[in-house]
Amino acid sequence: MKIFFTAEYDESALKPLYDIGEVVKDGWAIGLPKMEEDEFAKKSQDADIIITSYDDVTRKVIENAPNLKLIACTRATPVNVDMEAAKERNIPVLYTPGRNSDTTAEMTIGLMLAIARKIPMAYKALKEGEFTADPSAVKETKEGLKVDMVWDMKPGSPYVVFKGTQLKGKKLGIVGYGSIGKRVGHIARAFGMELLIYDPFLCPIDIEAIDVRKVEKLEDMMAEADFVTCHMKITPETTGIISKEMIAKMKPTAYFINSSRGAILDEEALIEALREKRIAGAAFDVYAKEPIASNHPYITELDNVVITPHIAGATDDVLVNHTRQIVADVQRFVEGRSMLYQYRY
């Protein structure tokens, strides 16, 4: 059995796959770029199993592989697989739901802390020489310990410039209470935050056993929350859901966090709100257009924003998770057992 493998992976978790068949690594698996359709179709033409992360498993790829029996995609949603073509051949498609839920949730909380406490701004100031002293001016006590620094309360003091807000006691609005949203809520509760949930598709059982409050109208959540964080897939219903009207509902002391997808947001409307200080700040890992342009207002103009380059899911743990998920399900497939992560066409 030949396994054509172009996904990122963890070697220790991949080992059981070698007992199943010949594993041919290419593309992302060996540090190369995503393949064009023709190249991918040619290289995978004699594969029994295709395992990929981002390469497009198109109709051409599927039709060009007569022995193909299984497709696996190491993503939360296998958007790069032609489902109709796979269905016509009755080829199961595997995916890896929840693979990066903890990683992304932790990043989301990190972004909240970063903007609420102005951590990157304080770091930047110190790196640029602000609020520092010449080494010879640092005083020590007789015991050899440095004297504790007590800043004054004048306008230029870092204690004033970087004064932020704590998470405990604040209301966190979570838009989308799926795998990642739930994990964000779990961590936020440990900080002592009150959870407000907006998710039209939420089952009552998802909230009945935990201390959260479901909000029926998004505008009510936007008006009440001290922090708003979004965790949704892009669909016609979620595209632009955080509209200009929704942003206008936010309190001037509120913060907006987005580590899901840029398309859920009216970015221009939020830029205006940040520019005019109609909200306290925002933190982003995703944007309307990616990579973010070097002249984007988040970079060149706004001082109440924390940004990162779409890395919320970037940890070694994610590779371990999705490798284990896929390998275990491939083993089940080969043994004729039911698979845990089979995508429904």
Short mmCIF file of C-alpha atoms in Angstrom, two decimals:
data_model
loop_
_atom_site.label_atom_id
_atom_site.label_comp_id
_atom_site.label_asym_id
_atom_site.label_seq_id
_atom_site.Cartn_x
_atom_site.Cartn_y
_atom_site.Cartn_z
CA MET A 1 0.00 0.00 0.00
CA LYS A 2 1.40 3.40 -1.00
CA ILE A 3 0.76 6.46 1.16
CA PHE A 4 1.47 9.83 -0.46
CA PHE A 5 2.18 12.19 2.43
CA THR A 6 2.42 16.00 2.11
CA ALA A 7 1.39 17.16 5.58
CA GLU A 8 3.32 18.65 8.45
CA TYR A 9 3.83 15.93 11.03
CA ASP A 10 5.39 14.74 14.26
CA GLU A 11 7.84 11.92 13.57
CA SER A 12 7.23 10.01 16.80
CA ALA A 13 3.47 10.01 16.20
CA LEU A 14 3.94 9.00 12.56
CA LYS A 15 5.85 5.78 13.23
CA PRO A 16 2.81 3.41 13.18
CA LEU A 17 2.11 4.55 9.61
CA TYR A 18 5.32 2.91 8.39
CA ASP A 19 3.90 -0.49 9.32
CA ILE A 20 0.89 0.08 7.06
CA GLY A 21 2.71 0.70 3.81
CA GLU A 22 5.27 2.71 1.87
CA VAL A 23 5.16 6.34 3.02
CA VAL A 24 6.28 8.74 0.29
CA LYS A 25 6.88 12.21 1.70
CA ASP A 26 6.78 15.32 -0.47
CA GLY A 27 5.71 18.97 -0.38
CA TRP A 28 5.06 20.37 3.08
CA ALA A 29 6.25 17.13 4.67
CA ILE A 30 9.80 17.87 3.49
CA GLY A 31 9.68 21.66 3.71
CA LEU A 32 8.62 22.40 0.13
CA PRO A 33 5.83 24.75 -0.99
CA LYS A 34 2.26 23.76 -1.77
CA MET A 35 2.10 21.95 -5.11
CA GLU A 36 0.28 23.01 -8.24
CA GLU A 37 -2.54 20.72 -9.35
CA ASP A 38 -0.65 19.04 -12.20
CA GLU A 39 2.38 18.26 -10.04
CA PHE A 40 0.26 16.91 -7.22
CA ALA A 41 -1.81 14.77 -9.60
CA LYS A 42 1.29 13.29 -11.20
CA LYS A 43 3.08 12.50 -7.95
CA SER A 44 0.02 10.96 -6.27
CA GLN A 45 -1.25 8.95 -9.24
CA ASP A 46 -0.27 5.55 -7.81
CA ALA A 47 -1.26 6.30 -4.21
CA ASP A 48 -3.68 4.19 -2.19
CA ILE A 49 -3.90 6.87 0.51
CA ILE A 50 -3.32 10.62 0.27
CA ILE A 51 -2.51 12.53 3.46
CA THR A 52 -2.13 16.29 3.11
CA SER A 53 -2.55 19.57 4.92
CA TYR A 54 -2.93 22.29 2.31
CA ASP A 55 -2.46 20.74 -1.13
CA ASP A 56 -5.67 20.78 -3.16
CA VAL A 57 -7.08 17.30 -3.68
CA THR A 58 -9.07 18.26 -6.76
CA ARG A 59 -11.25 16.20 -9.07
CA LYS A 60 -8.27 15.86 -11.39
CA VAL A 61 -6.09 14.53 -8.58
CA ILE A 62 -8.76 12.02 -7.53
CA GLU A 63 -9.55 10.84 -11.07
CA ASN A 64 -5.84 10.49 -11.83
CA ALA A 65 -5.35 8.05 -8.92
CA PRO A 66 -7.16 4.79 -9.81
CA ASN A 67 -6.01 2.99 -6.65
CA LEU A 68 -7.01 5.79 -4.28
CA LYS A 69 -8.96 4.42 -1.32
CA LEU A 70 -8.66 7.10 1.39
CA ILE A 71 -8.01 10.85 1.65
CA ALA A 72 -6.87 12.46 4.89
CA CYS A 73 -6.60 16.18 5.56
CA THR A 74 -4.88 17.41 8.72
CA ARG A 75 -7.16 20.39 9.16
CA ALA A 76 -10.26 21.20 11.19
CA THR A 77 -12.23 21.39 7.94
CA PRO A 78 -11.04 19.65 4.74
CA VAL A 79 -11.81 22.63 2.50
CA ASN A 80 -9.06 21.65 0.06
CA VAL A 81 -10.70 18.33 -0.87
CA ASP A 82 -13.22 18.04 -3.72
CA MET A 83 -15.98 16.32 -1.78
CA GLU A 84 -18.17 15.60 -4.78
CA ALA A 85 -15.36 13.82 -6.59
CA ALA A 86 -14.51 11.81 -3.47
CA LYS A 87 -18.17 10.92 -2.93
CA GLU A 88 -18.55 9.71 -6.51
CA ARG A 89 -15.69 7.26 -5.92
CA ASN A 90 -16.96 6.41 -2.42
CA ILE A 91 -13.59 7.47 -1.01
CA PRO A 92 -13.74 8.34 2.71
CA VAL A 93 -12.26 11.68 3.75
CA LEU A 94 -10.62 12.09 7.15
CA TYR A 95 -10.04 15.37 8.96
CA THR A 96 -8.74 16.49 12.37
CA PRO A 97 -11.33 18.46 14.35
CA GLY A 98 -10.02 19.99 17.55
CA ARG A 99 -6.36 19.52 16.61
CA ASN A 100 -5.48 23.14 17.42
CA SER A 101 -8.33 24.10 19.76
CA ASP A 102 -6.22 24.34 22.92
CA THR A 103 -3.38 26.07 21.10
CA THR A 104 -5.68 28.68 19.54
CA ALA A 105 -7.60 29.21 22.76
CA GLU A 106 -4.40 29.88 24.68
CA MET A 107 -3.27 32.32 22.01
CA THR A 108 -6.61 34.10 22.26
CA ILE A 109 -6.22 34.56 26.00
CA GLY A 110 -2.66 35.71 25.38
CA LEU A 111 -3.90 38.36 22.96
CA MET A 112 -6.46 39.49 25.53
CA LEU A 113 -3.79 39.88 28.18
CA ALA A 114 -1.41 41.56 25.74
CA ILE A 115 -3.85 44.31 24.77
CA ALA A 116 -5.50 44.69 28.18
CA ARG A 117 -2.16 45.12 29.95
CA LYS A 118 -0.33 46.77 27.02
CA ILE A 119 2.48 44.24 27.27
CA PRO A 120 3.90 44.62 23.72
CA MET A 121 3.81 48.40 24.04
CA ALA A 122 5.78 48.29 27.30
CA TYR A 123 8.27 45.84 25.79
CA LYS A 124 8.77 48.07 22.74
CA ALA A 125 9.36 51.12 24.95
CA LEU A 126 12.04 49.36 26.98
CA LYS A 127 13.76 48.02 23.86
CA GLU A 128 13.86 51.56 22.48
CA GLY A 129 15.52 52.86 25.66
CA GLU A 130 12.55 54.42 27.42
CA PHE A 131 12.17 53.98 31.19
CA THR A 132 15.67 52.56 31.49
CA ALA A 133 18.71 53.73 33.43
CA ASP A 134 22.44 53.76 32.88
CA PRO A 135 23.90 50.67 34.59
CA SER A 136 26.05 52.88 36.82
CA ALA A 137 22.93 54.60 38.14
CA VAL A 138 21.29 51.42 39.42
CA LYS A 139 21.42 51.54 43.20
CA GLU A 140 21.78 48.57 45.51
CA THR A 141 21.15 48.07 49.21
CA LYS A 142 23.80 46.88 51.62
CA GLU A 143 22.48 43.36 51.09
CA GLY A 144 23.26 43.64 47.39
CA LEU A 145 19.64 43.84 46.33
CA LYS A 146 18.42 46.45 43.89
CA VAL A 147 16.25 49.18 45.33
CA ASP A 148 12.59 48.68 44.43
CA MET A 149 11.48 51.10 41.72
CA VAL A 150 8.48 53.25 42.55
CA TRP A 151 7.20 55.27 39.61
CA ASP A 152 5.47 58.59 40.09
CA MET A 153 2.01 59.32 38.69
CA LYS A 154 3.00 62.05 36.25
CA PRO A 155 1.62 61.78 32.68
CA GLY A 156 4.83 60.34 31.21
CA SER A 157 5.29 57.67 33.86
CA PRO A 158 5.10 54.06 32.62
CA TYR A 159 2.72 53.38 35.49
CA VAL A 160 0.37 55.82 33.77
CA VAL A 161 1.25 55.20 30.12
CA PHE A 162 0.81 51.43 30.37
CA LYS A 163 -1.99 51.27 32.91
CA GLY A 164 -4.40 48.59 31.75
CA THR A 165 -7.31 46.52 32.95
CA GLN A 166 -7.51 43.11 34.59
CA LEU A 167 -9.53 40.18 33.30
CA LYS A 168 -11.02 39.09 36.62
CA GLY A 169 -14.57 40.29 37.03
CA LYS A 170 -14.91 41.34 33.40
CA LYS A 171 -17.53 40.04 30.97
CA LEU A 172 -16.21 38.05 28.04
CA GLY A 173 -18.47 37.76 25.02
CA ILE A 174 -17.71 34.64 22.97
CA VAL A 175 -19.15 34.67 19.46
CA GLY A 176 -19.19 31.03 18.36
CA TYR A 177 -19.12 28.39 21.09
CA GLY A 178 -17.59 25.46 19.27
CA SER A 179 -14.43 23.58 20.14
CA ILE A 180 -12.19 26.65 20.39
CA GLY A 181 -14.84 28.90 21.92
CA LYS A 182 -15.47 26.38 24.69
CA ARG A 183 -11.76 26.16 25.51
CA VAL A 184 -11.44 29.95 25.59
CA GLY A 185 -14.36 30.00 28.01
CA HIS A 186 -12.76 27.34 30.19
CA ILE A 187 -9.55 29.34 30.54
CA ALA A 188 -11.40 32.63 30.99
CA ARG A 189 -13.43 31.21 33.88
CA ALA A 190 -10.16 30.40 35.63
CA PHE A 191 -9.36 34.12 35.40
CA GLY A 192 -12.69 34.88 37.08
CA MET A 193 -14.42 36.23 33.99
CA GLU A 194 -18.17 36.10 33.40
CA LEU A 195 -19.07 34.39 30.12
CA LEU A 196 -21.65 35.60 27.62
CA ILE A 197 -22.25 33.22 24.71
CA TYR A 198 -23.70 34.02 21.29
CA ASP A 199 -24.19 31.01 19.06
CA PRO A 200 -27.49 30.46 17.23
CA PHE A 201 -26.64 26.78 16.71
CA LEU A 202 -25.78 26.04 20.33
CA CYS A 203 -27.52 23.08 21.94
CA PRO A 204 -28.85 23.66 25.49
CA ILE A 205 -26.75 20.75 26.76
CA ASP A 206 -23.61 22.71 25.81
CA ILE A 207 -24.24 25.32 28.48
CA GLU A 208 -26.54 23.79 31.07
CA ALA A 209 -23.73 22.30 33.16
CA ILE A 210 -21.42 25.31 33.20
CA ASP A 211 -21.55 28.87 34.42
CA VAL A 212 -22.27 30.73 31.19
CA ARG A 213 -25.11 32.87 29.93
CA LYS A 214 -26.45 32.51 26.42
CA VAL A 215 -27.35 35.80 24.74
CA GLU A 216 -30.04 35.61 22.06
CA LYS A 217 -29.10 38.79 20.20
CA LEU A 218 -25.56 39.61 19.11
CA GLU A 219 -26.13 43.33 19.56
CA ASP A 220 -26.95 42.76 23.23
CA MET A 221 -23.67 40.92 23.76
CA MET A 222 -21.68 43.58 21.94
CA ALA A 223 -23.17 46.25 24.19
CA GLU A 224 -22.59 44.37 27.44
CA ALA A 225 -19.23 42.65 27.04
CA ASP A 226 -15.90 44.08 28.21
CA PHE A 227 -14.09 41.76 25.80
CA VAL A 228 -15.46 40.21 22.61
CA THR A 229 -13.73 37.25 20.97
CA CYS A 230 -14.83 35.44 17.81
CA HIS A 231 -14.48 31.75 16.98
CA MET A 232 -16.43 30.87 13.84
CA LYS A 233 -15.96 29.24 10.49
CA ILE A 234 -16.55 31.35 7.41
CA THR A 235 -20.03 30.77 6.03
CA PRO A 236 -22.50 33.08 4.27
CA GLU A 237 -24.08 33.64 7.70
CA THR A 238 -20.85 34.50 9.53
CA THR A 239 -19.18 36.63 6.85
CA GLY A 240 -19.29 40.21 8.08
CA ILE A 241 -21.25 39.27 11.21
CA ILE A 242 -19.23 41.80 13.22
CA SER A 243 -20.62 44.69 11.21
CA LYS A 244 -20.32 48.44 11.57
CA GLU A 245 -23.60 48.39 13.47
CA MET A 246 -22.35 45.71 15.88
CA ILE A 247 -19.08 47.56 16.48
CA ALA A 248 -21.04 50.72 17.27
CA LYS A 249 -22.73 48.86 20.14
CA MET A 250 -19.44 48.27 21.98
CA LYS A 251 -18.52 50.19 25.11
CA PRO A 252 -15.63 52.70 24.92
CA THR A 253 -13.80 50.55 27.49
CA ALA A 254 -14.27 47.31 25.53
CA TYR A 255 -11.72 45.26 23.59
CA PHE A 256 -12.20 43.17 20.44
CA ILE A 257 -10.17 39.99 19.83
CA ASN A 258 -10.11 37.96 16.60
CA SER A 259 -8.14 34.76 16.07
CA SER A 260 -10.66 33.04 13.77
CA ARG A 261 -10.98 34.57 10.29
CA GLY A 262 -10.68 38.14 9.03
CA ALA A 263 -13.82 37.89 6.91
CA ILE A 264 -16.12 37.77 9.94
CA LEU A 265 -15.38 41.45 10.53
CA ASP A 266 -15.99 44.80 8.85
CA GLU A 267 -12.33 45.73 9.16
CA GLU A 268 -12.71 49.31 7.97
CA ALA A 269 -15.42 49.96 10.53
CA LEU A 270 -13.25 48.61 13.33
CA ILE A 271 -10.28 50.67 12.19
CA GLU A 272 -12.44 53.79 12.42
CA ALA A 273 -13.63 52.80 15.89
CA LEU A 274 -10.02 52.31 17.03
CA ARG A 275 -8.87 55.50 15.37
CA GLU A 276 -11.59 57.52 17.08
CA LYS A 277 -11.06 55.69 20.41
CA ARG A 278 -14.67 54.51 20.43
CA ILE A 279 -13.38 51.23 21.82
CA ALA A 280 -10.37 50.72 24.07
CA GLY A 281 -8.39 48.44 21.81
CA ALA A 282 -8.19 45.27 19.76
CA ALA A 283 -5.93 42.30 19.13
CA PHE A 284 -5.76 40.32 15.90
CA ASP A 285 -4.13 37.22 14.50
CA VAL A 286 -6.16 37.30 11.26
CA TYR A 287 -7.01 39.97 8.70
CA ALA A 288 -9.28 40.74 5.76
CA LYS A 289 -6.30 40.29 3.43
CA GLU A 290 -3.29 38.17 4.31
CA PRO A 291 -0.41 38.60 4.72
CA ILE A 292 -1.22 41.97 6.25
CA ALA A 293 0.10 44.88 4.16
CA SER A 294 3.11 46.78 5.49
CA ASN A 295 1.15 50.05 5.25
CA HIS A 296 -1.93 48.74 7.07
CA PRO A 297 -3.25 51.16 9.73
CA TYR A 298 -2.73 48.50 12.39
CA ILE A 299 0.99 48.81 11.69
CA THR A 300 1.50 52.42 10.65
CA GLU A 301 -1.05 54.35 12.65
CA LEU A 302 -2.94 52.77 15.53
CA ASP A 303 -1.41 52.53 18.99
CA ASN A 304 -4.26 50.59 20.60
CA VAL A 305 -3.80 47.37 18.65
CA VAL A 306 -1.80 44.18 19.15
CA ILE A 307 -1.20 42.09 16.02
CA THR A 308 0.39 38.75 15.17
CA PRO A 309 0.88 37.10 11.73
CA HIS A 310 -1.79 34.34 11.78
CA ILE A 311 0.09 32.03 14.14
CA ALA A 312 -2.61 31.08 16.66
CA GLY A 313 -2.42 27.45 15.58
CA ALA A 314 1.36 27.29 15.36
CA THR A 315 2.67 24.96 18.05
CA ASP A 316 4.49 21.64 17.97
CA ASP A 317 1.58 20.20 19.93
CA VAL A 318 -0.76 20.71 16.98
CA LEU A 319 1.48 18.56 14.79
CA VAL A 320 1.43 15.83 17.42
CA ASN A 321 -2.36 16.04 17.74
CA HIS A 322 -3.23 15.86 14.06
CA THR A 323 -0.60 13.22 13.31
CA ARG A 324 -1.99 10.98 16.03
CA GLN A 325 -5.57 11.56 14.90
CA ILE A 326 -4.86 10.74 11.26
CA VAL A 327 -2.56 7.78 11.89
CA ALA A 328 -5.03 6.17 14.30
CA ASP A 329 -7.87 6.56 11.81
CA VAL A 330 -5.78 5.22 8.93
CA GLN A 331 -5.08 2.18 11.08
CA ARG A 332 -8.81 1.76 11.72
CA PHE A 333 -9.51 2.05 7.99
CA VAL A 334 -6.94 -0.59 7.08
CA GLU A 335 -8.34 -2.92 9.74
CA GLY A 336 -11.90 -2.40 8.52
CA ARG A 337 -13.05 -0.61 11.67
CA SER A 338 -15.15 2.53 11.99
CA MET A 339 -13.15 5.75 11.78
CA LEU A 340 -13.51 8.47 14.40
CA TYR A 341 -12.77 11.45 12.18
CA GLN A 342 -14.53 10.70 8.91
CA TYR A 343 -15.95 13.82 7.30
CA ARG A 344 -19.57 13.68 6.24
CA TYR A 345 -19.89 14.59 2.56
#
